[in-house]
mmCIF file of N, CA and C in Angstrom:
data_model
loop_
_atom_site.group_PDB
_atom_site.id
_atom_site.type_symbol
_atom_site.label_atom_id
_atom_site.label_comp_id
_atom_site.label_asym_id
_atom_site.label_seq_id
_atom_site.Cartn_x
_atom_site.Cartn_y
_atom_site.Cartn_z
ATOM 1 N N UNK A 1 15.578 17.599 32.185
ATOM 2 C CA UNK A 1 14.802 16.377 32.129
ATOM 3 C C UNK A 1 13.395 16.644 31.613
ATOM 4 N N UNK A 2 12.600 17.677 32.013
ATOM 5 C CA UNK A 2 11.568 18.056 31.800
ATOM 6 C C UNK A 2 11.478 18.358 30.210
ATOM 7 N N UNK A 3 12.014 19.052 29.692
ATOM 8 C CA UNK A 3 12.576 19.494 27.812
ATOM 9 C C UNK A 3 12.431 17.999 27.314
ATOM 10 N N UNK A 4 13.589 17.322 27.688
ATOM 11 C CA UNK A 4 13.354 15.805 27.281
ATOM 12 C C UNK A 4 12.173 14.765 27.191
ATOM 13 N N UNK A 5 11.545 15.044 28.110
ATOM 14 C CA UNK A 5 10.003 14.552 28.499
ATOM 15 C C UNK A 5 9.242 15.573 27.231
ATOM 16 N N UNK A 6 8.831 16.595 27.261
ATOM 17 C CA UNK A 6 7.998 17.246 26.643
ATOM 18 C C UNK A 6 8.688 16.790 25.298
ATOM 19 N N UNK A 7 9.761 16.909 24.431
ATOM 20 C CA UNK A 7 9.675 16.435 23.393
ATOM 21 C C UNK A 7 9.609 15.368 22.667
ATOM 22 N N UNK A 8 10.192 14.046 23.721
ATOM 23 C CA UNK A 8 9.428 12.988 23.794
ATOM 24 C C UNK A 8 8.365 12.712 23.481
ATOM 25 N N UNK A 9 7.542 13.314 23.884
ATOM 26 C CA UNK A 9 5.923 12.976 24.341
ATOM 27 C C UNK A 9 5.159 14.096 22.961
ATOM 28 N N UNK A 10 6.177 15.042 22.600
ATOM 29 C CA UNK A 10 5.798 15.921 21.488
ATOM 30 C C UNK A 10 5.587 15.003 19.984
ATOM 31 N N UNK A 11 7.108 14.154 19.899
ATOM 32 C CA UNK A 11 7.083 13.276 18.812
ATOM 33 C C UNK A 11 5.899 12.140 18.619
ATOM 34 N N UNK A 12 6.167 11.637 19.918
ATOM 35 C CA UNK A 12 5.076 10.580 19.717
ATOM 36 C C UNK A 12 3.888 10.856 19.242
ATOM 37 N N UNK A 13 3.192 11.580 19.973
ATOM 38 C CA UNK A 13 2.119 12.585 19.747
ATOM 39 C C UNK A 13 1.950 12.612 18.026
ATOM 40 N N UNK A 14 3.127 13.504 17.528
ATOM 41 C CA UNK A 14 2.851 13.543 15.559
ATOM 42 C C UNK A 14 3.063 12.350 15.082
ATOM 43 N N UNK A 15 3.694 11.444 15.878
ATOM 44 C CA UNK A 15 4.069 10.163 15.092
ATOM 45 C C UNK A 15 2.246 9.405 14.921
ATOM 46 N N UNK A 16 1.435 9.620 15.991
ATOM 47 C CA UNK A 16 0.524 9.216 16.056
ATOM 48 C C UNK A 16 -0.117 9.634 15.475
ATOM 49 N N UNK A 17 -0.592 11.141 15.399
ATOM 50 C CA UNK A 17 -1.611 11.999 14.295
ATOM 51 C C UNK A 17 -1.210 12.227 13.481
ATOM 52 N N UNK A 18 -0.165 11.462 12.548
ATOM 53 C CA UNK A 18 -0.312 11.623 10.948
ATOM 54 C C UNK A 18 -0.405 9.959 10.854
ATOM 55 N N UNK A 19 -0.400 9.096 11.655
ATOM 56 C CA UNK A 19 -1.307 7.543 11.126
ATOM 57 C C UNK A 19 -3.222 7.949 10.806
ATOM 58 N N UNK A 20 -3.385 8.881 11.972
ATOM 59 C CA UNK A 20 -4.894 8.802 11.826
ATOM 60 C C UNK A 20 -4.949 9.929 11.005
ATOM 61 N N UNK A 21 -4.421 11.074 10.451
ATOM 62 C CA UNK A 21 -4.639 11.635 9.258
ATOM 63 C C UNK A 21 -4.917 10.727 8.441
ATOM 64 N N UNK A 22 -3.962 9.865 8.004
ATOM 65 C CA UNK A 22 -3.634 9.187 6.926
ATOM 66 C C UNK A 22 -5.516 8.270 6.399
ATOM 67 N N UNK A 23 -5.579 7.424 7.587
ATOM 68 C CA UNK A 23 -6.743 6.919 7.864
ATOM 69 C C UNK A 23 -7.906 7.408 7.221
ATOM 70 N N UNK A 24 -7.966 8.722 7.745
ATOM 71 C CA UNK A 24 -9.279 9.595 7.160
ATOM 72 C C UNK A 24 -9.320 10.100 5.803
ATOM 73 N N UNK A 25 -8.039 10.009 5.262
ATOM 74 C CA UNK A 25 -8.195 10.653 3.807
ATOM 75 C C UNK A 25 -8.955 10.463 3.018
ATOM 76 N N UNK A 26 -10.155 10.339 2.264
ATOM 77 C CA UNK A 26 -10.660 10.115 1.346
ATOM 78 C C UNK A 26 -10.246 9.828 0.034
ATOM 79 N N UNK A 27 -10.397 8.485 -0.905
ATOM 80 C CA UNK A 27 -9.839 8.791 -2.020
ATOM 81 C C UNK A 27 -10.238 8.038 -3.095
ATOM 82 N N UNK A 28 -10.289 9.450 -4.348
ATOM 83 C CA UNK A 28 -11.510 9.395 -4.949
ATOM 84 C C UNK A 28 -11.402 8.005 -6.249
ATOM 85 N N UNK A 29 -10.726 7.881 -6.521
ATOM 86 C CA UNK A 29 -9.911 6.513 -7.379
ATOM 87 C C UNK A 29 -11.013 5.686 -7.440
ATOM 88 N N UNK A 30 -11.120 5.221 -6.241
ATOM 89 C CA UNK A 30 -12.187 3.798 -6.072
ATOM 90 C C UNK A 30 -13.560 3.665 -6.280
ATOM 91 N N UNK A 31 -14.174 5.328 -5.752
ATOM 92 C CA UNK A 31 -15.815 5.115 -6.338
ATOM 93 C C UNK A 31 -16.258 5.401 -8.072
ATOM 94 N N UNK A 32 -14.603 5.933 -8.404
ATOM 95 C CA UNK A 32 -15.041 5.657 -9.822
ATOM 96 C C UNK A 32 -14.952 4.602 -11.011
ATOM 97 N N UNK A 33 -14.217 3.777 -10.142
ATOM 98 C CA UNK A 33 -13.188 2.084 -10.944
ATOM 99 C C UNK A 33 -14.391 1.563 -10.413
ATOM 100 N N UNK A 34 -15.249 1.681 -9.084
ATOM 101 C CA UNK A 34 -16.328 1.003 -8.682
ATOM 102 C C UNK A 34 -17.391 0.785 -10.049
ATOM 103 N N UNK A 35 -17.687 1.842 -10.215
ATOM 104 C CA UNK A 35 -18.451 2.232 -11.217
ATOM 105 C C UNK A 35 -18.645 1.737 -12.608
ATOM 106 N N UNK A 36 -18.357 0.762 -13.297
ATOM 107 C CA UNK A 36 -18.409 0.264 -14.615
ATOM 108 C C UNK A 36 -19.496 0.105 -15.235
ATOM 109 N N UNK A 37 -19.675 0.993 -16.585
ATOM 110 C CA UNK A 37 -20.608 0.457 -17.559
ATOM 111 C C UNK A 37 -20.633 -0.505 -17.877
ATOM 112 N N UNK A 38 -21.944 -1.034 -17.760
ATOM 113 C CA UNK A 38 -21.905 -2.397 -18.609
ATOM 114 C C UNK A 38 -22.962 -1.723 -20.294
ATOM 115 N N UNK A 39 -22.744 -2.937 -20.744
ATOM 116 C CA UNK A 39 -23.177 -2.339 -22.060
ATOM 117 C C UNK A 39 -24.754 -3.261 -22.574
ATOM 118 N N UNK A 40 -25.415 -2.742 -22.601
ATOM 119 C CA UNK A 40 -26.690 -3.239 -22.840
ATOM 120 C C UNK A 40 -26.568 -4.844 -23.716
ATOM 121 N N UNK A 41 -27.206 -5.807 -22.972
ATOM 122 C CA UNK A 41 -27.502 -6.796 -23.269
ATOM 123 C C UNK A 41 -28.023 -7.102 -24.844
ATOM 124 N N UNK A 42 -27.531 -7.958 -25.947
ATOM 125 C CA UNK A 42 -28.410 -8.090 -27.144
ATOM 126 C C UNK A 42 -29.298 -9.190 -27.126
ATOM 127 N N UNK A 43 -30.564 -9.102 -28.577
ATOM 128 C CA UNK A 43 -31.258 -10.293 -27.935
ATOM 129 C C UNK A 43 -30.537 -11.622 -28.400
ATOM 130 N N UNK A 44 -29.277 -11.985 -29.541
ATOM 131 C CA UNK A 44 -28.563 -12.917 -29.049
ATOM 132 C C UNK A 44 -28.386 -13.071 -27.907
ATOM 133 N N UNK A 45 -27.689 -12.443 -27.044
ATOM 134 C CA UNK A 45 -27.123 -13.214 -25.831
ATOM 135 C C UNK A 45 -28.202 -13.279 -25.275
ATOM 136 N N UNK A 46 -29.342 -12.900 -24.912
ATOM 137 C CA UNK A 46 -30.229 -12.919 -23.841
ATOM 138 C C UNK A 46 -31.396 -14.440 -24.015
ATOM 139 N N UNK A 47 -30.702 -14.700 -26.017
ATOM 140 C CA UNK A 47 -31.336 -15.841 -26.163
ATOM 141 C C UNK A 47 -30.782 -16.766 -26.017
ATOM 142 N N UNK A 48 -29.368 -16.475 -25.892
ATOM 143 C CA UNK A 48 -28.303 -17.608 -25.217
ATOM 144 C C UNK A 48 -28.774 -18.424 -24.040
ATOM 145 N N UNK A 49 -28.747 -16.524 -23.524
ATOM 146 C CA UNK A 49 -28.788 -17.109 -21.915
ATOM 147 C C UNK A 49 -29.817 -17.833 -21.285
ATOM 148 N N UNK A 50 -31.163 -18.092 -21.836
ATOM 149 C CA UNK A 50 -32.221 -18.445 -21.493
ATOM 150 C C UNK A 50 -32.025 -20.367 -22.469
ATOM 151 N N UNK A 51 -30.743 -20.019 -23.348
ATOM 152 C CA UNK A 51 -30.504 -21.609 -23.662
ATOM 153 C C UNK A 51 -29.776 -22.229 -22.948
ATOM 154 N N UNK A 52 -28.373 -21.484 -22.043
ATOM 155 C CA UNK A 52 -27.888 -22.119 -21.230
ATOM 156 C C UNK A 52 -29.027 -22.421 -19.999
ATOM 157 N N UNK A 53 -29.703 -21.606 -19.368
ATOM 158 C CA UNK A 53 -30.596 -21.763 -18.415
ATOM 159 C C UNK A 53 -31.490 -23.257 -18.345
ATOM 160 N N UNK A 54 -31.588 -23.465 -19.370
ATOM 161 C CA UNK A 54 -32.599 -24.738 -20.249
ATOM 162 C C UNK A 54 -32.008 -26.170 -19.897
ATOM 163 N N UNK A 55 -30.663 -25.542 -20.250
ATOM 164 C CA UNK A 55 -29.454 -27.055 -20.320
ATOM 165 C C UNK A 55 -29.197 -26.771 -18.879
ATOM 166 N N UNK A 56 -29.456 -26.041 -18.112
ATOM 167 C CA UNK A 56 -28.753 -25.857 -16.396
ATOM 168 C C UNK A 56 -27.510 -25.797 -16.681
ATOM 169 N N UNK A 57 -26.669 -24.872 -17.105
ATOM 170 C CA UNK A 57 -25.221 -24.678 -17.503
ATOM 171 C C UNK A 57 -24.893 -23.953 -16.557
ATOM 172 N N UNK A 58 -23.508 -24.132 -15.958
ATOM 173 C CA UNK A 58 -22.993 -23.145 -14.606
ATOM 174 C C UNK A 58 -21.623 -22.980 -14.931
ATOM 175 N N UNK A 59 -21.167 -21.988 -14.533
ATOM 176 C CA UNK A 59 -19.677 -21.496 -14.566
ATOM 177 C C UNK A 59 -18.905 -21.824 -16.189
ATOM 178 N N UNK A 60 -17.566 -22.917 -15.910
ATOM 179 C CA UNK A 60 -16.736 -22.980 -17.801
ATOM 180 C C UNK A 60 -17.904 -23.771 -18.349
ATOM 181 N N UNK A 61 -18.803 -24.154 -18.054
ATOM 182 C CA UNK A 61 -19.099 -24.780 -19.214
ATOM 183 C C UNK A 61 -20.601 -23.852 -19.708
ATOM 184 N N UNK A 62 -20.732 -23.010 -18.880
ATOM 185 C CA UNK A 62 -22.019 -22.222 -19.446
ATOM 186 C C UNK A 62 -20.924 -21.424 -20.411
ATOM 187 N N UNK A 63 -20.121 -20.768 -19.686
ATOM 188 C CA UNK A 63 -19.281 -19.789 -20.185
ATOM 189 C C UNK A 63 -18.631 -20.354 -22.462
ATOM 190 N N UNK A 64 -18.367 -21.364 -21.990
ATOM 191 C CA UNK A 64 -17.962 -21.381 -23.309
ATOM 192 C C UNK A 64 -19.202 -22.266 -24.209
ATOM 193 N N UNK A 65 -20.378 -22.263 -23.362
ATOM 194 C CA UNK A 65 -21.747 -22.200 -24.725
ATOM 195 C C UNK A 65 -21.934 -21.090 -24.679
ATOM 196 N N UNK A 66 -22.110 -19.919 -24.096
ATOM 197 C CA UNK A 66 -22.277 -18.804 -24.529
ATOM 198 C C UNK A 66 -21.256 -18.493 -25.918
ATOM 199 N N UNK A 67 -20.082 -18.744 -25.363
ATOM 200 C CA UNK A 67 -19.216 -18.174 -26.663
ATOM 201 C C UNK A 67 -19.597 -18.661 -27.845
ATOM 202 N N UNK A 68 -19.694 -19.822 -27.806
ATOM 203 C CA UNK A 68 -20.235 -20.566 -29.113
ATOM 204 C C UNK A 68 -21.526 -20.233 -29.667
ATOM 205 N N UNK A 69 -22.373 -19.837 -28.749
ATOM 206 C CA UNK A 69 -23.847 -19.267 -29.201
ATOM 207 C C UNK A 69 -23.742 -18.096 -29.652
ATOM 208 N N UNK A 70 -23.332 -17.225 -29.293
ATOM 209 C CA UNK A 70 -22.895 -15.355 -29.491
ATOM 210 C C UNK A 70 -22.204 -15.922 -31.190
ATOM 211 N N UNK A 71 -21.664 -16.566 -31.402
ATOM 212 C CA UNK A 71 -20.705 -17.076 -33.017
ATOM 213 C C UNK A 71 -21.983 -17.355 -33.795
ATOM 214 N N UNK A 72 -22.714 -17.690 -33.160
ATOM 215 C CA UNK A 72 -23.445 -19.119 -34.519
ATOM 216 C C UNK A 72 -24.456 -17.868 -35.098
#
């Protein structure tokens, strides 16, 4: 009975410390996808953007005067 108990209590035990292994792993994937260049602003767009700003443009409809401004 005692054998039975101890390995019982053995399993559970690893069943438990490889969830919190798992937990702690570190992984490195994400602080580098975090990470995105952006690419320096031109003074088109920046003169866009100070035209949408003008008109108070927000979200699709700033979005597609920009597109149209970046063209012209």
């Amino acid at each position: 009975m005692t054998i039975r108990m101890f390995c019982a209590t053995l399993s559970t035990l690893a069943l438990l410390s490889t969830g919190v292994a798992y937990a702690q792993t570190a992984t490195t994937d994400k602080p580098a996808a975090a990470k995105k260049v952006q690419a320096p602003r031109t003074e088109k767009s920046l003169e866009c953007s100070k035209q949408a700003d003008a008109k108070s443009l927000h979200g699709k409809p700033r979005k597609k005067f920009m597109s149209t401004c970046k063209k012209a």
